C-alpha positions as semicolon CSV with decimal commas, in nm:
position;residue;x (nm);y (nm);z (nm)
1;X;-3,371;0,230;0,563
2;X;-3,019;0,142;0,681
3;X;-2,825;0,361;0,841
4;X;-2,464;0,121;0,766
5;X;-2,248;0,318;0,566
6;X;-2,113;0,110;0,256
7;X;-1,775;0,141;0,142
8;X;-1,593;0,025;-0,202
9;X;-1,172;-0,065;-0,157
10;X;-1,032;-0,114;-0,493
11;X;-0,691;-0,337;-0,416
12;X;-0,860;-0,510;-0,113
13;X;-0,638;-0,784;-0,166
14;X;-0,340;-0,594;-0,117
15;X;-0,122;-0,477;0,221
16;X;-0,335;-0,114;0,251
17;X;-0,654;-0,259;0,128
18;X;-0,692;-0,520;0,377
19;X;-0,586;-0,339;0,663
20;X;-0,869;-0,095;0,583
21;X;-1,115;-0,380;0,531
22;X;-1,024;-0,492;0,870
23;X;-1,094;-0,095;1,054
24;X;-1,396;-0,057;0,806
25;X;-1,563;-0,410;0,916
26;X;-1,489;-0,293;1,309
27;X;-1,599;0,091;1,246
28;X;-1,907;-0,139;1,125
29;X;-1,927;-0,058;0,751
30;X;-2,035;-0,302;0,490
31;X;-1,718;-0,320;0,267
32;X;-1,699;-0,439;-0,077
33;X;-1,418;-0,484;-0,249
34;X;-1,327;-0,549;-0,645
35;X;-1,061;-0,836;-0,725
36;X;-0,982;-0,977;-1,083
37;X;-1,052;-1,242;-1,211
38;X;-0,783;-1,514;-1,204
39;X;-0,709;-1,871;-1,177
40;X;-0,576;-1,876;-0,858
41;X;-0,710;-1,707;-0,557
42;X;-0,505;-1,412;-0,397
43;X;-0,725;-1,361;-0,109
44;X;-0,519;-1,490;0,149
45;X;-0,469;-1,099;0,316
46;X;-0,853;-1,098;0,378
47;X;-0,983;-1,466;0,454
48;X;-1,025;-1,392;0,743
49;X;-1,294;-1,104;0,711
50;X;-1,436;-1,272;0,421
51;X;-1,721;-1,529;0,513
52;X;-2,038;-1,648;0,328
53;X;-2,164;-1,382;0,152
54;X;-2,497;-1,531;0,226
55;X;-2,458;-1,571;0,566
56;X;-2,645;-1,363;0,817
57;X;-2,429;-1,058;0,988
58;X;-2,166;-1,075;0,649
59;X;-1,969;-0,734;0,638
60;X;-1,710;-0,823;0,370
61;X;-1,829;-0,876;-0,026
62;X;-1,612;-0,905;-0,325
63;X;-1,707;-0,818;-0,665
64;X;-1,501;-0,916;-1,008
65;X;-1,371;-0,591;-1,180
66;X;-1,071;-0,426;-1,286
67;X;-0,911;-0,064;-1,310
68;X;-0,895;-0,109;-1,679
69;X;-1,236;-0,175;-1,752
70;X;-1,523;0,131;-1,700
71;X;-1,754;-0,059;-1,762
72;X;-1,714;-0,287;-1,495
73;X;-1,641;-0,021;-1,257
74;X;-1,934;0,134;-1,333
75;X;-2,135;-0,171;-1,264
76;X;-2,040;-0,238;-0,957
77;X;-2,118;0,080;-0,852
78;X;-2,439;0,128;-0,923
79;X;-2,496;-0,183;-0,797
80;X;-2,366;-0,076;-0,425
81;X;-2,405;0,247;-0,393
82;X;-2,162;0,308;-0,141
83;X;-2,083;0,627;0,046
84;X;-1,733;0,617;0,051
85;X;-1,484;0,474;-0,233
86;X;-1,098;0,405;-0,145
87;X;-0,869;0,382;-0,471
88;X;-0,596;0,141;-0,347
89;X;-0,554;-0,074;-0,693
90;X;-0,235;-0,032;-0,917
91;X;0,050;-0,186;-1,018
92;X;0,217;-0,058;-0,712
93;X;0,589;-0,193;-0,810
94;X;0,819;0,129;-0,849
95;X;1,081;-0,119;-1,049
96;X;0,832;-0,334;-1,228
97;X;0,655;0,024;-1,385
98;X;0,993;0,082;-1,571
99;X;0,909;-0,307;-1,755
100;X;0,575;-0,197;-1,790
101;X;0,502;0,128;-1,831
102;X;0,167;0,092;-2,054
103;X;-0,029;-0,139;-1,770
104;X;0,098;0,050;-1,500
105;X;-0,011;0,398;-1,609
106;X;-0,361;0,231;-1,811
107;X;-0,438;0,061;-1,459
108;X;-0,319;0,317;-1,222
109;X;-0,373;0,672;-1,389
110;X;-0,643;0,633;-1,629
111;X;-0,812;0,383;-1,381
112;X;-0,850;0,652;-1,122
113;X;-1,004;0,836;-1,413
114;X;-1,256;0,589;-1,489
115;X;-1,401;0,603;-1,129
116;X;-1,386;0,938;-1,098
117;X;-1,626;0,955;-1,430
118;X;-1,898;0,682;-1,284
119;X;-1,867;0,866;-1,001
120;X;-1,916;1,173;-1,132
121;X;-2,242;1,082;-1,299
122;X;-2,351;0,895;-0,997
123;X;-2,357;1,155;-0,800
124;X;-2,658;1,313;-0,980
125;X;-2,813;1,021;-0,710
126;X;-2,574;1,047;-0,389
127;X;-2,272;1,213;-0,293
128;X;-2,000;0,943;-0,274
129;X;-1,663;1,027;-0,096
130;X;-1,352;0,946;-0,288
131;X;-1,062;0,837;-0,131
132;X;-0,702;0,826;-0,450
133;X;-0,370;0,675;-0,269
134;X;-0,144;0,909;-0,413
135;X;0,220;0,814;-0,348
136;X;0,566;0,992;-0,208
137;X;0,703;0,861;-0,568
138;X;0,556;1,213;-0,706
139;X;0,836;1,425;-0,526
140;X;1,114;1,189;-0,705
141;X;1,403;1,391;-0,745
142;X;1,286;1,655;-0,459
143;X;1,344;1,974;-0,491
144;X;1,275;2,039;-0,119
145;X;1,331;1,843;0,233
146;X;1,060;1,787;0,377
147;X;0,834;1,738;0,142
148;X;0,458;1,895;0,222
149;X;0,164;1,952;0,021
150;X;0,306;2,237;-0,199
151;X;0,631;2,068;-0,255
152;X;0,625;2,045;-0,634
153;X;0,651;1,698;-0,836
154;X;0,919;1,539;-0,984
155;X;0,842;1,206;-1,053
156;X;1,143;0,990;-1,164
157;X;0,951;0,654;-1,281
158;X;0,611;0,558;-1,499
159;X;0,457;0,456;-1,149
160;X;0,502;0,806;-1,039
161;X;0,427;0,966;-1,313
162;X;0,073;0,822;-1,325
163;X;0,037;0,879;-0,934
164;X;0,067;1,240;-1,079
165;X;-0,165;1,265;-1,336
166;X;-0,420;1,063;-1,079
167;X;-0,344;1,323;-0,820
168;X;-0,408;1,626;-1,043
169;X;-0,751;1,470;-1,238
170;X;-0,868;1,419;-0,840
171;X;-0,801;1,816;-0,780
172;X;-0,967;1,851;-1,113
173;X;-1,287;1,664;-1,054
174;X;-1,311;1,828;-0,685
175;X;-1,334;2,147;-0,841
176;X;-1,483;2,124;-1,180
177;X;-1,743;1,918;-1,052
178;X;-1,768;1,982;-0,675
179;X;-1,688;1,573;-0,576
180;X;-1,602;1,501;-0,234
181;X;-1,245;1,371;-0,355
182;X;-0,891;1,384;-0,137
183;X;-0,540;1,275;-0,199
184;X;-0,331;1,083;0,045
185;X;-0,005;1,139;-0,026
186;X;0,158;0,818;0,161
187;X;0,542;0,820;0,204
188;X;0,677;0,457;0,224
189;X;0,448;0,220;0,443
190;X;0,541;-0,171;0,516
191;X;0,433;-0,415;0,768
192;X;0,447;-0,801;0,811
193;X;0,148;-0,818;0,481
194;X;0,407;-0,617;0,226
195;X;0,450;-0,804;-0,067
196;X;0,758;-0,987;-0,131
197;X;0,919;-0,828;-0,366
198;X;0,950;-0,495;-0,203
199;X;1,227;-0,397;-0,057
200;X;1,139;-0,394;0,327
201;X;0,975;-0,748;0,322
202;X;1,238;-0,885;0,097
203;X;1,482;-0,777;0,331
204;X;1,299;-0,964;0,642
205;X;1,151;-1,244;0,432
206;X;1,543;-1,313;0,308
207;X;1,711;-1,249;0,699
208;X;1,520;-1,492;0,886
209;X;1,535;-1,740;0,602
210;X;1,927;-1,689;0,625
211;X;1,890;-1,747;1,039
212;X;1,729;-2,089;0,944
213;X;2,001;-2,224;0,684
214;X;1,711;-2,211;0,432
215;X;1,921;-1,929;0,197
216;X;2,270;-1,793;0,142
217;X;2,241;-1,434;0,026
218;X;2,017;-1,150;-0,042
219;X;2,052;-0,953;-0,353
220;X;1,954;-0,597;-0,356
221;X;1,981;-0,281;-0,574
222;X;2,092;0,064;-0,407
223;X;2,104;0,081;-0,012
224;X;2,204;0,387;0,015
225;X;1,858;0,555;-0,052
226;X;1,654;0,702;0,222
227;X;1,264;0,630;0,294
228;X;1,001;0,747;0,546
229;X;0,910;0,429;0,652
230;X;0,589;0,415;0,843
231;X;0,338;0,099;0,964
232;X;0,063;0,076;0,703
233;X;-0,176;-0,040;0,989
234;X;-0,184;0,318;1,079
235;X;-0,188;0,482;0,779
236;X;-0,509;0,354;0,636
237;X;-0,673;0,533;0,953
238;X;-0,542;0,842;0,765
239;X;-0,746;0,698;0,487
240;X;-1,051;0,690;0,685
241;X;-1,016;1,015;0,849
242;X;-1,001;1,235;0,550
243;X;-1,331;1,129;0,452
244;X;-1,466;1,180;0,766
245;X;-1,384;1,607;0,748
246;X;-1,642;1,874;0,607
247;X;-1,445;1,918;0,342
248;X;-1,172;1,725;0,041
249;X;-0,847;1,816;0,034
250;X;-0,501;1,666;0,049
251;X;-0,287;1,535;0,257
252;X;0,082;1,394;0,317
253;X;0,102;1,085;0,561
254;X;0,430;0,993;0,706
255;X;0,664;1,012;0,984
256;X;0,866;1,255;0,954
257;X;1,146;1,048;1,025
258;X;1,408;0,913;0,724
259;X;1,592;0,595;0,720
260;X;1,844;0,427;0,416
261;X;1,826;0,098;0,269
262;X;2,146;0,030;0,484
263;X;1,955;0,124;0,814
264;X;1,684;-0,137;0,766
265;X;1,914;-0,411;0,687
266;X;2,116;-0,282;1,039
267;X;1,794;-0,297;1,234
268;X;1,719;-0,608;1,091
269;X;2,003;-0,827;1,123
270;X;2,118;-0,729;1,458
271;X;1,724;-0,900;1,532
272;X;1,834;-1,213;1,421
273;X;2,211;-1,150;1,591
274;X;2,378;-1,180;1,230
275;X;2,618;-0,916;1,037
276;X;2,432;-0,826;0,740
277;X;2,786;-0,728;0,540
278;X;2,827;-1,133;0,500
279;X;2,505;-1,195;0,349
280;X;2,409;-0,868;0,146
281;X;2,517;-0,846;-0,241
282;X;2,487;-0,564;-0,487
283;X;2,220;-0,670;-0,801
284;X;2,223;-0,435;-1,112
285;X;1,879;-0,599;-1,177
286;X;1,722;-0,427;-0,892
287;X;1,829;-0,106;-0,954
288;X;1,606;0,173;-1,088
289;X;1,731;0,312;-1,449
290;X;1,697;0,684;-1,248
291;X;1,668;0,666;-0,866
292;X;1,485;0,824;-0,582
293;X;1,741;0,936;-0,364
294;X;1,547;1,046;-0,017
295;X;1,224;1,116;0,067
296;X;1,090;1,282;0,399
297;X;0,757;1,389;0,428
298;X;0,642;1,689;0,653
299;X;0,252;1,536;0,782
300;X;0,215;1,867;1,015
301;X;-0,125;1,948;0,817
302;X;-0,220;1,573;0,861
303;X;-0,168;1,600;1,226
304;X;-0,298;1,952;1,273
305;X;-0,646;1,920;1,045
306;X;-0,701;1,500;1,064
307;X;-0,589;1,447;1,435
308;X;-0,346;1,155;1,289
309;X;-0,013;1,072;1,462
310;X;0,165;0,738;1,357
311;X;0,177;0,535;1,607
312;X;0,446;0,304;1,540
313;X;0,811;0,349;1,552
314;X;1,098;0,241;1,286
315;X;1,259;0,016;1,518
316;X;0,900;-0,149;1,608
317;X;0,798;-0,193;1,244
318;X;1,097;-0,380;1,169
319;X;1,038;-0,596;1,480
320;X;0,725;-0,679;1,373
321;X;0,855;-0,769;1,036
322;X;1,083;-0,987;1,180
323;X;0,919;-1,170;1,424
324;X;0,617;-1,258;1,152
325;X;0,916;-1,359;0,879
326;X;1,075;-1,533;1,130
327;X;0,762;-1,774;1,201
328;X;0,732;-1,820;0,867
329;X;1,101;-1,931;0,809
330;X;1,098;-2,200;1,105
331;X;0,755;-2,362;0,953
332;X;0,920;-2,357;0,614
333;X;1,192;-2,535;0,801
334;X;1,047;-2,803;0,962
335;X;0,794;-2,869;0,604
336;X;1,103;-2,937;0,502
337;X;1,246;-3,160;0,760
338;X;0,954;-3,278;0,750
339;X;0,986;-3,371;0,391
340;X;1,298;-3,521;0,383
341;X;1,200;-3,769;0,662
342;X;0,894;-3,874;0,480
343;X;1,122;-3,931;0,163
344;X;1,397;-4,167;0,372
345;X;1,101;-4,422;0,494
């Protein structure tokens, strides 16, 4: 019998998910991951792990599934069996959750329900390891600084206030029914794979763009709040390493460290030698109808019981933000120089 532990990453397509594909696939794990269904791929994170799934010495497989339906979920379990299972799939958007506050909690908080239930009965078979990204979102309006394990919740948003109920059912079903289940409580986590439409990446994405003449302005909601900003390349090895311990429990992973809106754009900017005052406008759209003012997470416990330090700095993450974007934006460039010669012959 194989001795190649299996793993299952729901959101494998996204920022954490493929970064834990990629440490999975070199810890040597067979990883399998569940996308939806759509008519366009959204793959492009992964491609590069994912080969022929017939092909000899494969360690990446997807599967079709989705957080709203158990009965998928279920399927696809009992089909692989794995050993550990990482909950990474939501609808992750903080400001999107407040125009859709049904999907977001149906996919996020009863989702992590729905696992937790095939799990649950599949463990009558083998003990699977559950893994539920739980967010820094849950401390909202926070009632202490840092914020640790026993700092109480406050969520402020319909994404939060799922994360909540998902973090609570996962202490539930760890000691109702004695699963192997932790909570990573992640404070804010970017890198050069962040989706575009969060802040971070929106910032870098719209900077270097500005450097190249290909855009004017950038349009953002409230600078003023303050994030523990960490690399999410490093975080997902917090991922890994709580399943690895005797025992479940829960965890914060962050810095330590707190930086505003404001600071990013400074760090940014001075990259790409521009003032960011010239280019930066205020958007009512993109604020939040009740805020998040700072969040600073405490990972002592992390570091103590996990042996996890971050790695990366604040000013290093935003480099490497940069100098990705910044790639990007010059090949966007010449396409398009490219394209306007083409259209004068």
């Amino acid at each position: 019998m194989s001795t190649t532990k299996r793993a299952l990453i729901t959101g494998i397509t996204g920022q954490d998910g493929s970064y834990l594909a990629e440490l999975l696939v070199e810890k040597g794990y067979e990883v399998h991951g569940i996308v939806r269904r759509a008519s366009s791929f959204n793959t492009g994170r992964i491609e590069h792990l994912y080969q022929d799934p017939h092909a000899p010495g494969t360690k990446l497989f997807l599967h079709y599934g989705d957080l709203t339906d158990s009965g998928a979920l279920t399927d696809v379990l009992l089909n692989i069996e794995p050993d550990e299972v990482y909950n990474l799939g939501a609808q992750s958007h903080v400001r999107v959750s407040f125009d859709q506050p049904l999907y977001t909690v149906d996919s996020g908080a009863l989702g992590t329900l729905r696992l937790l239930e095939a799990i649950r009965h599949l463990n009558k078979k083998k003990q699977i390891k559950f893994y539920q990204a739980s967010s820094s979102e849950m401390y909202g309006k926070v009632v202490e600084v840092p914020q640790s394990e026993t700092t109480p919740f406050y969520p402020r948003s319909p994404y939060a206030c799922g994360k909540v109920y998902s973090f609570f059912q996962v202490q539930n079903h760890r000691e109702a029914y004695n699963l192997y289940a932790c909570n990573g409580i992640l404070f804010n986590h970017e890198s050069p794979r962040r989706g575009e439409t969060f802040v971070t990446r929106k910032i870098t994405r719209a900077a270097t763009r500005i450097k190249e003449g290909l855009q004017d302005y950038l349009f953002l909601g409230n600078i003023d709040a303050k994030r523990d900003w960490g690399y999410a390349k490093d975080y997902v090895e917090a991922m890994w390493l709580m399943l690895q311990q005797d025992e479940p429990d829960d965890y914060v992973v962050a810095t330590g460290e707190t930086h505003s809106v404001a600071e990013f754009l400074d760090k940014t900017f001075a990259l790409l030698d521009l003032d960011w005052h010239k280019y930066v406008k205020t958007d009512e759209r993109y604020l939040r109808p009740s805020e998040v003012d700072l969040l600073l997470g405490d990972p002592t416990k992390a570091k103590k019981k996990l042996g996890w330090t971050p790695r990366t700095s604040f000013e290093e993450l935003v480099r490497l933000m940069v100098e990705s974007d910044w790639e990007l934006a010059r090949e966007e460039k010449a396409m398009s120089a490219h394209r306007q010669n083409r259209a004068k012959v």
